[in-house]
Amino acid sequence: MPDAPTVPIQRTSAGWRLPGIANLHSHAFQRAMAGLAEMQTDPADSFWTWRETMYRMAARFDPDALRAVATQLYVEMLEAGYTTVCEFHYLHHAPDGRPYAPASAMADALIEAAEATGIRLTLLPVLYMAGGFDGRALDARQRRFGHDVDGYLRLFSDLHARQGAGLRVGCALHSLRAVPADAMDAVLAALPRDARVHIHIAEQVAEVDGCVAVRGARPVAWLLDHAPVDARWTLVHATHLDAGEIAGIAASGATVALCPTTEANLGDGLFPLRAYLDAGGAWGIGSDSHASVSPVEELRWLEYGQRLVGHRRNVAVGPASPSVGATLLAGVWASAAASTGFAEADDAIVLDADAPLLAGATPADVADRWLFAGNRPLVREVEVGGERLVVDGRHRLHAQAAHGHAGAMRRLLAQ
């Protein structure tokens, strides 16, 4: 494993100051169903049965509901220490599949939520075309997600033209099972050279088996052989890898977006972290379905999962970085610009140095104490682009966003 970069943590008069954290994978609307998919519906409950609950919730959203839920979510993210979010956005159309007027109405709701809260947004409109590796048509519940290639590129072009200081627009390929190979090639050929590309891949064992059956190769192996995967790419989950795929991702320069709380909630499996670190691979974290909105919990359970399966402690370390916390934070900071498209260095969070959990902390141990010492929120201030958005642990829209979210949830749950 390469030497970890120096962890930029400073003690200031306000507290412990460190860079903001990028959330590399978000489906904002799914925050509305957090805690609502924990009733058994099948003795073999899995991602595939959870998806039925997701479809039912997705069918209830309109732009107003999405704006309200996303605003509340982005407030939560900022209060937790996330300063950038990659929004993997596939809830494009009306429930019957007809485009809104304008066709970007749902994406507009996300942009407006980000602008209101001040979080940096990497918006990733999703290409979603097929219901499986066999190319079957989208079913009725998936139609609001779908585009043909031309329609997708029109949406992408419209959104990309609106990039600004707080907005980047990239491309998301939903998954290999949802994007035929020829469509992937056409879209990639049409993208700007600097566009970020994100894709769900190898999240479930059934997905791996389906790819092998139809395309004759494991998903990551197939992608590396058929697409120009490089540092612009982010592979979301990549849970089920063999040794060759681990080496291939690392060599490509792509980032893997790990979402430990969602992967655990769905029963997906554990990423082979130690082998990937040894290969020198880039990685970051995301809150995905938002069962939790906390970089502390994502990083803590990334490490704890490895401890549980490996029967050892302090896994995410290296010769030059014996601190687990420092190594984990260095990893997320190192991958942020490549995955999000934002290279700004003026985003920061400040931890409460007066909190009991940080009593007597030093630069050598503050990262470990923040990530592994308890559950009290320690983020005191958050700055994005030099603007202070969180003061004393509360975002400036804390009450307003909660009120709007409550109204939206009442409407969503009444349907």
Tab-separated table of C-alpha atoms in Angstrom, residues 35-326:
chain	number	residue	atom	x	y	z
A	35	GLY	CA	-36.520	2.651	8.590
A	36	LEU	CA	-39.532	1.635	6.489
A	37	ALA	CA	-38.045	-1.508	4.923
A	38	GLU	CA	-37.225	-3.385	8.132
A	39	MET	CA	-40.338	-5.592	8.246
A	40	GLN	CA	-39.803	-9.067	6.824
A	41	THR	CA	-41.638	-9.591	3.552
A	42	ASP	CA	-39.969	-12.872	2.572
A	43	PRO	CA	-37.952	-15.468	4.524
A	44	ALA	CA	-35.158	-14.801	2.026
A	45	ASP	CA	-35.321	-10.991	2.211
A	46	SER	CA	-32.484	-9.342	0.289
A	47	PHE	CA	-31.727	-6.359	-1.916
A	48	TRP	CA	-34.189	-7.753	-4.437
A	49	THR	CA	-37.138	-7.710	-2.000
A	50	TRP	CA	-36.049	-4.339	-0.527
A	51	ARG	CA	-36.307	-3.010	-4.068
A	52	GLU	CA	-40.071	-3.562	-4.021
A	53	THR	CA	-40.410	-1.131	-1.103
A	54	MET	CA	-38.172	1.318	-2.949
A	55	TYR	CA	-40.346	1.142	-6.068
A	56	ARG	CA	-43.467	1.892	-4.053
A	57	MET	CA	-41.868	4.941	-2.440
A	58	ALA	CA	-40.356	6.171	-5.708
A	59	ALA	CA	-43.792	6.115	-7.353
A	60	ARG	CA	-45.066	8.738	-4.877
A	61	PHE	CA	-42.519	11.448	-5.579
A	62	ASP	CA	-42.998	14.636	-7.563
A	63	PRO	CA	-40.556	17.553	-7.852
A	64	ASP	CA	-41.935	19.334	-4.771
A	65	ALA	CA	-41.559	16.259	-2.564
A	66	LEU	CA	-38.068	15.580	-3.896
A	67	ARG	CA	-36.990	19.168	-3.222
A	68	ALA	CA	-38.236	19.000	0.363
A	69	VAL	CA	-36.676	15.614	1.131
A	70	ALA	CA	-33.381	16.534	-0.534
A	71	THR	CA	-33.191	19.854	1.319
A	72	GLN	CA	-33.578	18.100	4.653
A	73	LEU	CA	-31.070	15.435	3.626
A	74	TYR	CA	-28.471	17.969	2.533
A	75	VAL	CA	-28.874	19.852	5.816
A	76	GLU	CA	-28.223	16.569	7.638
A	77	MET	CA	-25.185	15.899	5.477
A	78	LEU	CA	-23.659	19.294	6.166
A	79	GLU	CA	-24.285	19.003	9.893
A	80	ALA	CA	-22.545	15.614	9.809
A	81	GLY	CA	-19.467	16.915	7.954
A	82	TYR	CA	-20.222	16.126	4.311
A	83	THR	CA	-19.527	19.207	2.162
A	84	THR	CA	-20.003	17.668	-1.307
A	85	VAL	CA	-22.532	15.107	-2.513
A	86	CYS	CA	-22.633	13.006	-5.681
A	87	GLU	CA	-26.324	12.573	-6.493
A	88	PHE	CA	-26.937	9.406	-8.531
A	89	HIS	CA	-30.243	10.594	-9.950
A	90	TYR	CA	-32.577	8.227	-11.783
A	91	LEU	CA	-36.013	9.466	-10.678
A	92	HIS	CA	-36.457	11.404	-13.925
A	93	HIS	CA	-40.066	11.296	-15.112
A	94	ALA	CA	-43.638	11.246	-13.850
A	95	PRO	CA	-44.805	7.913	-12.376
A	96	ASP	CA	-46.356	6.854	-15.672
A	97	GLY	CA	-43.064	7.429	-17.484
A	98	ARG	CA	-44.037	10.638	-19.266
A	99	PRO	CA	-41.482	13.456	-19.075
A	100	TYR	CA	-42.197	16.454	-16.929
A	101	ALA	CA	-42.215	19.915	-18.474
A	102	PRO	CA	-39.396	20.731	-18.387
A	103	ALA	CA	-37.834	17.281	-18.685
A	104	SER	CA	-35.267	18.281	-16.060
A	105	ALA	CA	-37.877	19.075	-13.373
A	106	MET	CA	-36.717	16.379	-10.938
A	107	ALA	CA	-33.059	17.259	-11.454
A	108	ASP	CA	-33.972	20.920	-10.977
A	109	ALA	CA	-35.410	20.047	-7.572
A	110	LEU	CA	-32.075	18.559	-6.503
A	111	ILE	CA	-30.126	21.556	-7.803
A	112	GLU	CA	-32.446	23.909	-5.928
A	113	ALA	CA	-32.038	21.904	-2.705
A	114	ALA	CA	-28.259	22.052	-3.031
A	115	GLU	CA	-28.277	25.774	-3.772
A	116	ALA	CA	-30.509	26.461	-0.778
A	117	THR	CA	-28.367	24.499	1.648
A	118	GLY	CA	-24.953	25.399	0.212
A	119	ILE	CA	-23.645	21.860	-0.276
A	120	ARG	CA	-21.530	21.238	-3.361
A	121	LEU	CA	-23.463	19.025	-5.785
A	122	THR	CA	-22.100	16.629	-8.377
A	123	LEU	CA	-25.292	15.764	-10.219
A	124	LEU	CA	-25.160	12.429	-12.026
A	125	PRO	CA	-28.209	11.918	-14.255
A	126	VAL	CA	-28.617	8.172	-14.727
A	127	LEU	CA	-28.977	6.228	-17.949
A	128	TYR	CA	-31.408	3.368	-17.236
A	129	MET	CA	-32.673	1.421	-20.252
A	130	ALA	CA	-33.239	-2.278	-19.555
A	131	GLY	CA	-34.714	-4.468	-16.841
A	132	GLY	CA	-31.916	-7.035	-16.849
A	133	PHE	CA	-28.852	-8.401	-18.598
A	134	ASP	CA	-31.157	-10.076	-21.118
A	135	GLY	CA	-32.311	-6.665	-22.367
A	136	ARG	CA	-35.909	-6.992	-21.222
A	137	ALA	CA	-38.023	-3.836	-21.325
A	138	LEU	CA	-38.469	-1.743	-18.194
A	139	ASP	CA	-41.533	-2.756	-16.230
A	140	ALA	CA	-44.220	-0.283	-15.205
A	141	ARG	CA	-42.461	0.609	-11.935
A	142	GLN	CA	-39.208	1.419	-13.735
A	143	ARG	CA	-40.576	3.536	-16.568
A	144	ARG	CA	-40.037	6.814	-14.763
A	145	PHE	CA	-36.318	5.965	-14.628
A	146	GLY	CA	-35.881	5.292	-18.348
A	147	HIS	CA	-34.380	7.117	-21.335
A	148	ASP	CA	-33.247	6.176	-24.780
A	149	VAL	CA	-29.736	7.327	-25.665
A	150	ASP	CA	-30.830	10.491	-27.467
A	151	GLY	CA	-33.187	11.539	-24.687
A	152	TYR	CA	-30.515	10.927	-22.097
A	153	LEU	CA	-27.918	12.963	-23.962
A	154	ARG	CA	-30.376	15.857	-24.307
A	155	LEU	CA	-30.923	15.846	-20.539
A	156	PHE	CA	-27.198	15.573	-19.865
A	157	SER	CA	-26.415	18.447	-22.237
A	158	ASP	CA	-29.046	20.690	-20.646
A	159	LEU	CA	-27.760	20.025	-17.143
A	160	HIS	CA	-24.075	20.183	-18.070
A	161	ALA	CA	-24.547	23.662	-19.511
A	162	ARG	CA	-25.629	24.834	-16.059
A	163	GLN	CA	-22.402	23.941	-14.259
A	164	GLY	CA	-21.142	26.591	-11.886
A	165	ALA	CA	-19.154	27.136	-8.719
A	166	GLY	CA	-21.273	24.743	-6.677
A	167	LEU	CA	-22.482	22.376	-9.402
A	168	ARG	CA	-20.735	19.738	-11.460
A	169	VAL	CA	-22.613	17.429	-13.845
A	170	GLY	CA	-21.356	13.973	-14.706
A	171	CYS	CA	-22.780	10.770	-16.136
A	172	ALA	CA	-24.152	7.775	-14.266
A	173	LEU	CA	-24.651	4.419	-15.933
A	174	HIS	CA	-27.122	2.705	-13.643
A	175	SER	CA	-25.503	-0.736	-13.954
A	176	LEU	CA	-24.411	-3.197	-16.608
A	177	ARG	CA	-27.733	-4.974	-16.263
A	178	ALA	CA	-29.631	-1.732	-17.045
A	179	VAL	CA	-27.395	-0.338	-19.817
A	180	PRO	CA	-26.799	-2.386	-22.986
A	181	ALA	CA	-23.221	-2.423	-24.233
A	182	ASP	CA	-23.932	-0.455	-27.424
A	183	ALA	CA	-25.767	2.259	-25.486
A	184	MET	CA	-22.874	2.555	-23.036
A	185	ASP	CA	-20.454	3.006	-25.924
A	186	ALA	CA	-22.621	5.675	-27.561
A	187	VAL	CA	-23.020	7.711	-24.395
A	188	LEU	CA	-19.359	7.517	-23.415
A	189	ALA	CA	-18.343	8.673	-26.901
A	190	ALA	CA	-20.585	11.738	-26.602
A	191	LEU	CA	-19.455	12.905	-23.153
A	192	PRO	CA	-17.075	15.814	-22.556
A	193	ARG	CA	-13.559	14.530	-21.962
A	194	ASP	CA	-13.525	15.659	-18.328
A	195	ALA	CA	-16.964	14.286	-17.387
A	196	ARG	CA	-17.029	12.025	-14.343
A	197	VAL	CA	-18.632	8.618	-14.872
A	198	HIS	CA	-20.212	6.635	-12.027
A	199	ILE	CA	-21.728	3.136	-12.198
A	200	HIS	CA	-23.274	0.624	-9.782
A	201	ILE	CA	-21.346	-2.597	-10.207
A	202	ALA	CA	-20.916	-6.043	-8.596
A	203	GLU	CA	-23.171	-5.113	-5.679
A	204	GLN	CA	-24.938	-8.471	-5.392
A	205	VAL	CA	-23.933	-12.060	-6.069
A	206	ALA	CA	-26.954	-12.464	-8.372
A	207	GLU	CA	-25.689	-9.560	-10.469
A	208	VAL	CA	-22.290	-11.223	-10.851
A	209	ASP	CA	-23.910	-14.517	-11.835
A	210	GLY	CA	-26.202	-12.813	-14.338
A	211	CYS	CA	-23.327	-10.984	-15.988
A	212	VAL	CA	-21.305	-14.187	-16.317
A	213	ALA	CA	-24.296	-15.997	-17.801
A	214	VAL	CA	-25.064	-13.346	-20.447
A	215	ARG	CA	-21.787	-11.509	-21.090
A	216	GLY	CA	-19.371	-14.302	-20.281
A	217	ALA	CA	-17.408	-12.385	-17.656
A	218	ARG	CA	-17.718	-10.977	-14.159
A	219	PRO	CA	-19.058	-7.378	-14.120
A	220	VAL	CA	-15.869	-5.539	-13.179
A	221	ALA	CA	-13.738	-7.682	-15.481
A	222	TRP	CA	-16.162	-7.041	-18.343
A	223	LEU	CA	-16.177	-3.285	-17.700
A	224	LEU	CA	-12.390	-3.043	-17.560
A	225	ASP	CA	-12.178	-4.901	-20.880
A	226	HIS	CA	-14.893	-2.895	-22.663
A	227	ALA	CA	-14.756	0.684	-21.348
A	228	PRO	CA	-12.016	3.335	-20.972
A	229	VAL	CA	-12.020	3.117	-17.184
A	230	ASP	CA	-9.612	5.638	-15.678
A	231	ALA	CA	-9.420	8.203	-12.880
A	232	ARG	CA	-12.647	9.864	-14.074
A	233	TRP	CA	-14.600	6.741	-13.125
A	234	THR	CA	-16.219	5.811	-9.821
A	235	LEU	CA	-17.340	2.206	-9.355
A	236	VAL	CA	-20.087	2.125	-6.747
A	237	HIS	CA	-19.965	-0.829	-4.317
A	238	ALA	CA	-17.803	-3.260	-6.345
A	239	THR	CA	-18.441	-5.607	-3.434
A	240	HIS	CA	-17.844	-8.939	-5.129
A	241	LEU	CA	-14.392	-8.980	-6.735
A	242	ASP	CA	-11.782	-11.568	-7.554
A	243	ALA	CA	-8.049	-10.907	-7.304
A	244	GLY	CA	-7.739	-9.872	-10.926
A	245	GLU	CA	-10.548	-7.354	-10.615
A	246	ILE	CA	-9.017	-5.850	-7.472
A	247	ALA	CA	-5.722	-5.354	-9.287
A	248	GLY	CA	-7.482	-4.062	-12.400
A	249	ILE	CA	-9.468	-1.364	-10.626
A	250	ALA	CA	-6.414	-0.199	-8.706
A	251	ALA	CA	-4.315	-0.046	-11.878
A	252	SER	CA	-7.006	1.903	-13.752
A	253	GLY	CA	-6.971	4.783	-11.279
A	254	ALA	CA	-10.740	4.573	-10.764
A	255	THR	CA	-12.293	5.206	-7.370
A	256	VAL	CA	-14.509	2.701	-5.569
A	257	ALA	CA	-17.404	4.298	-3.665
A	258	LEU	CA	-18.069	2.215	-0.573
A	259	CYS	CA	-21.380	2.570	1.281
A	260	PRO	CA	-20.994	0.340	4.352
A	261	THR	CA	-24.233	1.222	6.152
A	262	THR	CA	-26.358	0.647	3.050
A	263	GLU	CA	-24.421	-2.463	2.039
A	264	ALA	CA	-25.005	-3.824	5.539
A	265	ASN	CA	-28.666	-2.770	5.581
A	266	LEU	CA	-29.247	-4.597	2.284
A	267	GLY	CA	-27.176	-7.641	3.179
A	268	ASP	CA	-24.994	-7.161	0.103
A	269	GLY	CA	-21.656	-8.343	1.468
A	270	LEU	CA	-18.267	-6.905	2.458
A	271	PHE	CA	-15.767	-5.221	0.182
A	272	PRO	CA	-12.247	-6.797	0.238
A	273	LEU	CA	-10.701	-3.679	1.771
A	274	ARG	CA	-7.327	-5.009	2.885
A	275	ALA	CA	-6.489	-6.538	-0.490
A	276	TYR	CA	-7.629	-3.367	-2.264
A	277	LEU	CA	-5.507	-1.131	-0.051
A	278	ASP	CA	-2.522	-3.371	-0.640
A	279	ALA	CA	-3.072	-2.956	-4.390
A	280	GLY	CA	-3.010	0.845	-3.988
A	281	GLY	CA	-6.643	1.387	-4.974
A	282	ALA	CA	-8.492	4.690	-4.556
A	283	TRP	CA	-11.739	4.702	-2.595
A	284	GLY	CA	-14.271	6.947	-0.890
A	285	ILE	CA	-17.569	6.660	0.953
A	286	GLY	CA	-21.233	7.350	0.273
A	287	SER	CA	-24.441	7.192	2.267
A	288	ASP	CA	-26.420	5.725	-0.678
A	289	SER	CA	-29.910	4.884	0.654
A	290	HIS	CA	-29.355	7.053	3.762
A	291	ALA	CA	-30.154	4.482	6.391
A	292	SER	CA	-27.484	6.586	8.087
A	293	VAL	CA	-26.247	10.076	7.229
A	294	SER	CA	-22.876	10.097	8.947
A	295	PRO	CA	-19.325	9.820	7.627
A	296	VAL	CA	-18.364	8.623	11.103
A	297	GLU	CA	-20.644	5.619	10.825
A	298	GLU	CA	-19.608	4.823	7.247
A	299	LEU	CA	-15.916	4.846	8.156
A	300	ARG	CA	-16.377	3.098	11.481
A	301	TRP	CA	-18.312	0.235	9.917
A	302	LEU	CA	-15.978	0.021	6.976
A	303	GLU	CA	-13.258	-0.854	9.480
A	304	TYR	CA	-15.445	-2.882	11.838
A	305	GLY	CA	-16.751	-5.092	9.040
A	306	GLN	CA	-13.196	-6.034	8.154
A	307	ARG	CA	-12.437	-6.812	11.797
A	308	LEU	CA	-15.461	-9.101	12.069
A	309	VAL	CA	-14.587	-11.217	9.045
A	310	GLY	CA	-10.825	-11.152	9.567
A	311	HIS	CA	-10.798	-11.732	13.335
A	312	ARG	CA	-8.215	-8.996	13.860
A	313	ARG	CA	-8.072	-5.330	14.803
A	314	ASN	CA	-6.765	-2.185	13.104
A	315	VAL	CA	-7.086	-3.332	9.494
A	316	ALA	CA	-7.021	-0.069	7.510
A	317	VAL	CA	-3.455	0.938	8.347
A	318	GLY	CA	-0.021	0.892	6.744
A	319	PRO	CA	3.634	1.202	7.689
A	320	ALA	CA	3.533	4.990	7.307
A	321	SER	CA	0.072	5.377	8.891
A	322	PRO	CA	-0.561	3.218	11.980
A	323	SER	CA	-3.678	5.230	12.891
A	324	VAL	CA	-6.877	3.701	11.497
A	325	GLY	CA	-8.739	7.007	11.683
A	326	ALA	CA	-6.004	8.973	9.960
